[in-house]
Amino acid sequence: MHKRIFVFITSFILISLIFSNVAKATTYTVQSGDSLWKIASEHDVSLERLINKNKLMSTVIHPGKVLTIPDQDVYYVQQGDTLYRISQKFEVSLSQLIKSNPQIEAPSKIYVGQPINLPIDQQPKLIYSGDTDEKKVALTFDDGPEDLYTPKILEILKDKNVKATFFVVGKQVEEFPEMLKKIHNEGHSIGNHTWGHNNIKQLTDDQIIQNVQQTTAAIEHVIGEETILFRPPYGAFQDQQADVLYNQGYTSVMWSVDTNDWSGATANEVLTRTHQNISPGGIVLQHNFKVPGRLDGTVKALPKMIDQLREKGYEFVTVDELIKN
Ligand code: NI
């Protein structure tokens, strides 16, 4: 009798152990220099699922934190599927799908029930303009928020029903949180432009990481959302620094149209430069910093710029939307 009980208990413990092992999800301990994006891409899961799985309130993660890694994004082949049809179904390119599935020897030989890894969205590392032939353009404003030019720019954008992208400086966010909230509430995108408008060429990798994390934390504190966009002040940049930022989850955003507005250019000069350099997927660089008089040309040119670009057939998008293209 005792033996039976012993066998029963032992079996129970063994079975529990086996099942607990099977059910145990993969975990990962955050290392120094990690970003959520890097962890997600190394484990072939989407950033969104990683965030949801771990109920994260912020994308800023600290070394030593233990994350649960969700299962890979897998699709099981159904009757009538081809790789092409699967790529269409999930809106990924066929070549991306093939690249994510090195186990498939010949694309024509897939079978019902076969697991297919779905590629996660590929975020670009560095862009100067959108990768599109469509007449889309993104207006961008750097160095805010502040309370001199930002309200005027916002009013024009609202009046013209245009959504733009604002690359903000952490220190300014701290000083003008309500203005950042207003920008966000009016539907514009927010990007990271360092904490103190720093030339990142002069910073070490660790300093860059610290700087962008601090800035993004300030942005998140105000609007409750992360940003994946980064623009280096002065456009100053070393190639390898784009990798550092990419590993932190950022796409570095340059521009294809420099209005030169920061120099105090007149409205006509701003419009001429835009007209000469615009192309599909264009990213227009403008500013909203607080130097009285200096950006009068920007404000004066803006309604005309919007009208002229619309006349040429352009549609206004945020940089986020341009990247998703
Ligand atoms: Ni700047």
Short mmCIF file of C-alpha atoms and ligand atoms in Angstrom, two decimals:
data_model
loop_
_atom_site.label_atom_id
_atom_site.label_comp_id
_atom_site.label_asym_id
_atom_site.label_seq_id
_atom_site.Cartn_x
_atom_site.Cartn_y
_atom_site.Cartn_z
CA MET A 1 0.00 0.00 0.00
CA HIS A 2 2.74 2.40 0.98
CA LYS A 3 4.66 1.38 -2.11
CA ARG A 4 1.71 2.28 -4.32
CA ILE A 5 1.41 5.68 -2.77
CA PHE A 6 5.14 6.18 -3.19
CA VAL A 7 4.96 5.21 -6.88
CA PHE A 8 1.94 7.47 -7.37
CA ILE A 9 3.62 10.47 -5.75
CA THR A 10 6.89 9.89 -7.58
CA SER A 11 5.08 9.62 -10.91
CA PHE A 12 3.13 12.74 -10.14
CA ILE A 13 6.29 14.68 -9.34
CA LEU A 14 8.04 13.39 -12.47
CA ILE A 15 5.11 14.21 -14.74
CA SER A 16 4.78 17.68 -13.18
CA LEU A 17 8.45 18.30 -13.76
CA ILE A 18 8.25 17.25 -17.39
CA PHE A 19 5.18 19.40 -18.04
CA SER A 20 6.52 22.40 -16.20
CA ASN A 21 9.61 22.14 -18.38
CA VAL A 22 7.57 21.99 -21.57
CA ALA A 23 5.37 24.87 -20.55
CA LYS A 24 8.27 26.97 -19.38
CA ALA A 25 8.68 29.92 -21.74
CA THR A 26 12.08 31.11 -22.89
CA THR A 27 13.45 33.94 -20.85
CA TYR A 28 16.22 36.38 -21.56
CA THR A 29 18.18 38.54 -19.16
CA VAL A 30 18.81 42.03 -20.49
CA GLN A 31 22.50 42.78 -21.03
CA SER A 32 24.16 46.16 -21.06
CA GLY A 33 23.81 47.76 -24.51
CA ASP A 34 20.63 45.80 -25.33
CA SER A 35 17.49 47.34 -26.68
CA LEU A 36 14.04 45.81 -27.00
CA TRP A 37 14.34 45.99 -30.77
CA LYS A 38 17.60 44.07 -30.74
CA ILE A 39 16.22 41.39 -28.42
CA ALA A 40 13.06 41.07 -30.52
CA SER A 41 14.95 40.74 -33.75
CA GLU A 42 17.44 38.26 -32.31
CA HIS A 43 14.57 36.07 -31.16
CA ASP A 44 12.55 36.55 -34.35
CA VAL A 45 9.53 38.00 -32.61
CA SER A 46 7.83 41.33 -33.20
CA LEU A 47 8.58 44.24 -30.91
CA GLU A 48 4.87 44.58 -30.21
CA ARG A 49 4.53 40.98 -29.02
CA LEU A 50 7.63 41.30 -26.85
CA ILE A 51 6.20 44.43 -25.22
CA ASN A 52 2.75 42.90 -24.74
CA LYS A 53 4.08 39.60 -23.41
CA ASN A 54 6.06 41.43 -20.74
CA LYS A 55 3.44 44.13 -20.11
CA LEU A 56 6.12 46.77 -20.50
CA MET A 57 5.13 50.36 -19.90
CA SER A 58 8.33 51.74 -21.41
CA THR A 59 10.81 50.67 -24.05
CA VAL A 60 13.65 51.72 -21.78
CA ILE A 61 15.00 48.50 -20.28
CA HIS A 62 17.75 48.03 -17.76
CA PRO A 63 20.43 45.33 -17.63
CA GLY A 64 19.44 42.43 -15.39
CA LYS A 65 15.73 42.59 -16.22
CA VAL A 66 14.35 39.18 -17.14
CA LEU A 67 12.09 39.18 -20.20
CA THR A 68 9.81 36.41 -21.35
CA ILE A 69 10.33 35.72 -25.03
CA PRO A 70 7.09 34.92 -26.89
CA ASP A 71 7.03 32.06 -29.38
CA GLN A 72 8.14 32.89 -32.88
CA ASP A 73 5.62 34.16 -35.35
CA VAL A 74 4.78 30.93 -37.12
CA TYR A 75 2.16 30.09 -39.73
CA TYR A 76 1.16 26.54 -40.60
CA VAL A 77 0.72 25.84 -44.29
CA GLN A 78 -2.87 25.19 -45.34
CA GLN A 79 -4.37 23.40 -48.34
CA GLY A 80 -3.85 25.46 -51.50
CA ASP A 81 -1.11 27.68 -50.04
CA THR A 82 1.95 28.68 -51.96
CA LEU A 83 4.77 30.75 -50.51
CA TYR A 84 3.62 33.58 -52.73
CA ARG A 85 0.07 33.38 -51.36
CA ILE A 86 1.41 33.32 -47.80
CA SER A 87 3.55 36.37 -48.54
CA GLN A 88 0.45 38.15 -49.87
CA LYS A 89 -1.63 37.12 -46.87
CA PHE A 90 0.85 38.59 -44.39
CA GLU A 91 1.94 41.51 -46.57
CA VAL A 92 5.60 40.56 -46.57
CA SER A 93 7.80 40.22 -49.61
CA LEU A 94 8.43 36.76 -51.03
CA SER A 95 12.17 37.21 -50.68
CA GLN A 96 11.80 38.18 -47.00
CA LEU A 97 9.67 35.08 -46.44
CA ILE A 98 12.23 32.81 -48.10
CA LYS A 99 15.03 34.44 -46.12
CA SER A 100 13.21 33.74 -42.85
CA ASN A 101 12.82 30.07 -43.79
CA PRO A 102 16.23 28.63 -44.70
CA GLN A 103 14.82 25.15 -43.92
CA ILE A 104 12.75 25.24 -47.12
CA GLU A 105 14.84 23.64 -49.83
CA ALA A 106 12.64 24.52 -52.79
CA PRO A 107 9.93 27.19 -52.53
CA SER A 108 7.57 25.01 -54.59
CA LYS A 109 7.85 22.12 -52.12
CA ILE A 110 5.87 23.17 -49.10
CA TYR A 111 3.32 20.85 -47.48
CA VAL A 112 0.14 21.24 -45.46
CA GLY A 113 0.91 21.69 -41.77
CA GLN A 114 4.48 22.80 -42.37
CA PRO A 115 5.55 25.59 -40.00
CA ILE A 116 6.63 28.76 -41.79
CA ASN A 117 8.43 31.53 -39.90
CA LEU A 118 6.89 34.90 -40.62
CA PRO A 119 9.48 37.65 -40.96
CA ILE A 120 9.16 40.52 -38.55
CA ASP A 121 8.85 44.02 -39.94
CA GLN A 122 12.21 45.27 -41.02
CA GLN A 123 12.82 48.72 -39.67
CA PRO A 124 15.33 50.70 -41.73
CA LYS A 125 18.57 51.78 -40.07
CA LEU A 126 19.11 55.12 -41.76
CA ILE A 127 16.99 57.06 -44.23
CA TYR A 128 17.37 60.26 -46.22
CA SER A 129 13.99 59.90 -47.90
CA GLY A 130 11.18 57.37 -48.10
CA ASP A 131 11.61 54.35 -50.34
CA THR A 132 8.64 55.09 -52.58
CA ASP A 133 7.70 56.31 -56.05
CA GLU A 134 4.47 57.74 -54.72
CA LYS A 135 4.23 61.46 -54.22
CA LYS A 136 4.50 61.43 -50.47
CA VAL A 137 6.36 64.01 -48.45
CA ALA A 138 7.15 64.37 -44.75
CA LEU A 139 7.53 67.80 -43.19
CA THR A 140 9.87 67.77 -40.19
CA PHE A 141 10.59 70.39 -37.52
CA ASP A 142 13.65 70.19 -35.27
CA ASP A 143 14.82 71.47 -31.88
CA GLY A 144 11.50 72.15 -30.12
CA PRO A 145 9.27 72.19 -28.30
CA GLU A 146 9.16 75.85 -27.32
CA ASP A 147 6.47 78.52 -27.14
CA LEU A 148 7.37 81.07 -29.81
CA TYR A 149 7.23 79.33 -33.19
CA THR A 150 5.71 75.96 -32.28
CA PRO A 151 2.16 77.33 -31.67
CA LYS A 152 2.23 79.20 -35.00
CA ILE A 153 3.45 76.14 -36.90
CA LEU A 154 0.84 73.93 -35.19
CA GLU A 155 -1.92 76.35 -36.12
CA ILE A 156 -0.94 76.32 -39.79
CA LEU A 157 -0.64 72.53 -39.85
CA LYS A 158 -4.06 72.18 -38.23
CA ASP A 159 -5.59 74.69 -40.61
CA LYS A 160 -4.16 72.85 -43.62
CA ASN A 161 -4.88 69.41 -42.15
CA VAL A 162 -1.26 68.26 -42.42
CA LYS A 163 0.46 65.84 -40.04
CA ALA A 164 4.19 66.48 -39.56
CA THR A 165 7.07 65.06 -37.53
CA PHE A 166 8.79 66.96 -34.72
CA PHE A 167 12.30 65.95 -33.63
CA VAL A 168 12.45 67.17 -30.08
CA VAL A 169 15.30 67.94 -27.69
CA GLY A 170 15.04 66.33 -24.23
CA LYS A 171 15.85 69.54 -22.35
CA GLN A 172 13.11 71.37 -24.26
CA VAL A 173 10.65 68.59 -23.49
CA GLU A 174 11.42 69.06 -19.82
CA GLU A 175 10.84 72.81 -20.10
CA PHE A 176 7.77 72.73 -22.38
CA PRO A 177 5.92 69.47 -21.65
CA GLU A 178 2.52 71.00 -22.43
CA MET A 179 3.68 72.01 -25.89
CA LEU A 180 4.89 68.47 -26.56
CA LYS A 181 1.51 67.17 -25.42
CA LYS A 182 -0.18 69.58 -27.82
CA ILE A 183 1.99 68.44 -30.73
CA HIS A 184 1.17 64.83 -29.92
CA ASN A 185 -2.54 65.45 -29.34
CA GLU A 186 -2.84 67.15 -32.72
CA GLY A 187 -1.70 63.95 -34.40
CA HIS A 188 1.92 64.72 -35.24
CA SER A 189 4.79 62.28 -34.85
CA ILE A 190 7.57 62.77 -32.34
CA GLY A 191 11.22 61.86 -32.85
CA ASN A 192 14.29 61.98 -30.59
CA HIS A 193 16.85 64.76 -31.26
CA THR A 194 19.15 64.06 -28.26
CA TRP A 195 18.97 65.51 -24.76
CA GLY A 196 20.88 68.76 -25.26
CA HIS A 197 21.19 69.07 -29.05
CA ASN A 198 24.49 67.24 -28.79
CA ASN A 199 26.87 66.52 -31.63
CA ILE A 200 26.91 62.76 -31.26
CA LYS A 201 30.13 62.48 -33.24
CA GLN A 202 31.80 63.69 -30.06
CA LEU A 203 30.11 61.08 -27.85
CA THR A 204 31.09 57.51 -27.01
CA ASP A 205 28.62 54.71 -27.74
CA ASP A 206 27.70 54.50 -24.06
CA GLN A 207 27.10 58.24 -23.92
CA ILE A 208 24.88 58.06 -27.00
CA ILE A 209 22.82 55.26 -25.48
CA GLN A 210 22.48 57.13 -22.20
CA ASN A 211 21.56 60.34 -24.04
CA VAL A 212 18.86 58.85 -26.29
CA GLN A 213 17.39 56.74 -23.49
CA GLN A 214 17.11 59.79 -21.25
CA THR A 215 15.45 61.75 -24.05
CA THR A 216 13.01 58.99 -24.96
CA ALA A 217 12.18 58.53 -21.27
CA ALA A 218 11.32 62.26 -21.07
CA ILE A 219 9.13 61.97 -24.18
CA GLU A 220 7.36 58.89 -22.85
CA HIS A 221 6.84 60.56 -19.52
CA VAL A 222 4.85 63.31 -21.24
CA ILE A 223 2.97 61.55 -24.04
CA GLY A 224 2.99 57.96 -22.77
CA GLU A 225 4.45 56.67 -26.02
CA GLU A 226 7.79 55.53 -27.27
CA THR A 227 9.52 56.88 -30.36
CA ILE A 228 11.54 54.88 -32.86
CA LEU A 229 12.79 57.93 -34.77
CA PHE A 230 16.11 59.64 -34.15
CA ARG A 231 17.69 62.58 -35.91
CA PRO A 232 21.30 63.54 -35.18
CA PRO A 233 21.77 67.28 -34.49
CA TYR A 234 23.68 69.03 -37.30
CA GLY A 235 23.25 65.79 -39.27
CA ALA A 236 26.58 64.90 -37.67
CA PHE A 237 27.02 61.20 -37.71
CA GLN A 238 29.43 58.33 -38.07
CA ASP A 239 28.16 55.24 -39.91
CA GLN A 240 28.80 52.97 -36.96
CA GLN A 241 26.72 55.27 -34.75
CA ALA A 242 23.66 54.44 -36.88
CA ASP A 243 24.24 50.81 -35.82
CA VAL A 244 24.40 51.79 -32.16
CA LEU A 245 21.11 53.66 -32.51
CA TYR A 246 19.53 50.87 -34.55
CA ASN A 247 20.42 48.43 -31.79
CA GLN A 248 18.60 50.78 -29.45
CA GLY A 249 15.53 50.47 -31.69
CA TYR A 250 15.87 53.69 -33.68
CA THR A 251 15.75 54.54 -37.34
CA SER A 252 18.04 57.49 -37.95
CA VAL A 253 16.29 60.07 -40.07
CA MET A 254 18.17 62.58 -42.21
CA TRP A 255 16.48 64.69 -44.91
CA SER A 256 16.36 65.17 -48.66
CA VAL A 257 15.25 68.82 -48.67
CA ASP A 258 17.23 71.28 -46.55
CA THR A 259 15.25 74.53 -46.45
CA ASN A 260 18.18 76.23 -44.68
CA ASP A 261 15.54 78.00 -42.60
CA TRP A 262 17.67 77.96 -39.41
CA SER A 263 19.93 80.60 -40.95
CA GLY A 264 17.12 83.14 -41.09
CA ALA A 265 16.23 82.44 -44.72
CA THR A 266 13.30 84.37 -46.19
CA ALA A 267 10.03 82.64 -47.04
CA ASN A 268 10.90 82.84 -50.73
CA GLU A 269 14.28 81.23 -50.19
CA VAL A 270 12.64 78.42 -48.20
CA LEU A 271 10.05 77.86 -50.95
CA THR A 272 12.63 77.91 -53.74
CA ARG A 273 14.87 75.39 -52.01
CA THR A 274 11.88 73.11 -51.41
CA HIS A 275 10.68 73.42 -55.00
CA GLN A 276 14.18 72.61 -56.33
CA ASN A 277 14.83 69.56 -54.17
CA ILE A 278 11.47 67.86 -53.67
CA SER A 279 10.99 64.27 -54.90
CA PRO A 280 8.68 61.35 -54.01
CA GLY A 281 9.35 60.20 -50.42
CA GLY A 282 10.97 63.56 -49.67
CA ILE A 283 11.79 64.62 -46.12
CA VAL A 284 11.81 68.40 -45.60
CA LEU A 285 13.99 69.84 -42.83
CA GLN A 286 12.66 72.86 -40.94
CA HIS A 287 12.98 74.15 -37.39
CA ASN A 288 11.05 75.38 -34.38
CA PHE A 289 13.63 76.82 -31.98
CA LYS A 290 13.22 79.95 -29.91
CA VAL A 291 15.36 82.65 -31.46
CA PRO A 292 13.02 85.61 -32.07
CA GLY A 293 12.85 86.62 -35.73
CA ARG A 294 15.08 83.83 -37.02
CA LEU A 295 12.28 81.50 -38.16
CA ASP A 296 9.83 84.09 -39.45
CA GLY A 297 10.58 82.80 -42.96
CA THR A 298 9.62 79.27 -41.91
CA VAL A 299 6.21 80.36 -40.62
CA LYS A 300 5.54 82.65 -43.57
CA ALA A 301 6.53 79.97 -46.10
CA LEU A 302 4.65 77.07 -44.52
CA PRO A 303 1.09 77.64 -45.82
CA LYS A 304 2.43 78.33 -49.31
CA MET A 305 4.74 75.32 -49.18
CA ILE A 306 1.79 73.08 -48.32
CA ASP A 307 -0.38 74.52 -51.09
CA GLN A 308 2.40 74.33 -53.69
CA LEU A 309 3.28 70.72 -52.83
CA ARG A 310 -0.40 69.75 -52.99
CA GLU A 311 -0.65 71.40 -56.40
CA LYS A 312 2.23 69.19 -57.51
CA GLY A 313 0.25 66.15 -56.33
CA TYR A 314 2.02 65.52 -53.04
CA GLU A 315 0.36 63.95 -50.02
CA PHE A 316 1.65 64.71 -46.52
CA VAL A 317 2.65 61.85 -44.23
CA THR A 318 4.62 61.51 -41.01
CA VAL A 319 8.08 59.94 -41.08
CA ASP A 320 6.66 56.84 -39.34
CA GLU A 321 4.23 56.39 -42.24
CA LEU A 322 6.99 56.95 -44.76
CA ILE A 323 9.10 54.20 -43.15
CA LYS A 324 6.22 51.71 -43.16
CA ASN A 325 5.86 52.16 -46.88
NI NI B 1 18.70 70.35 -34.52
#
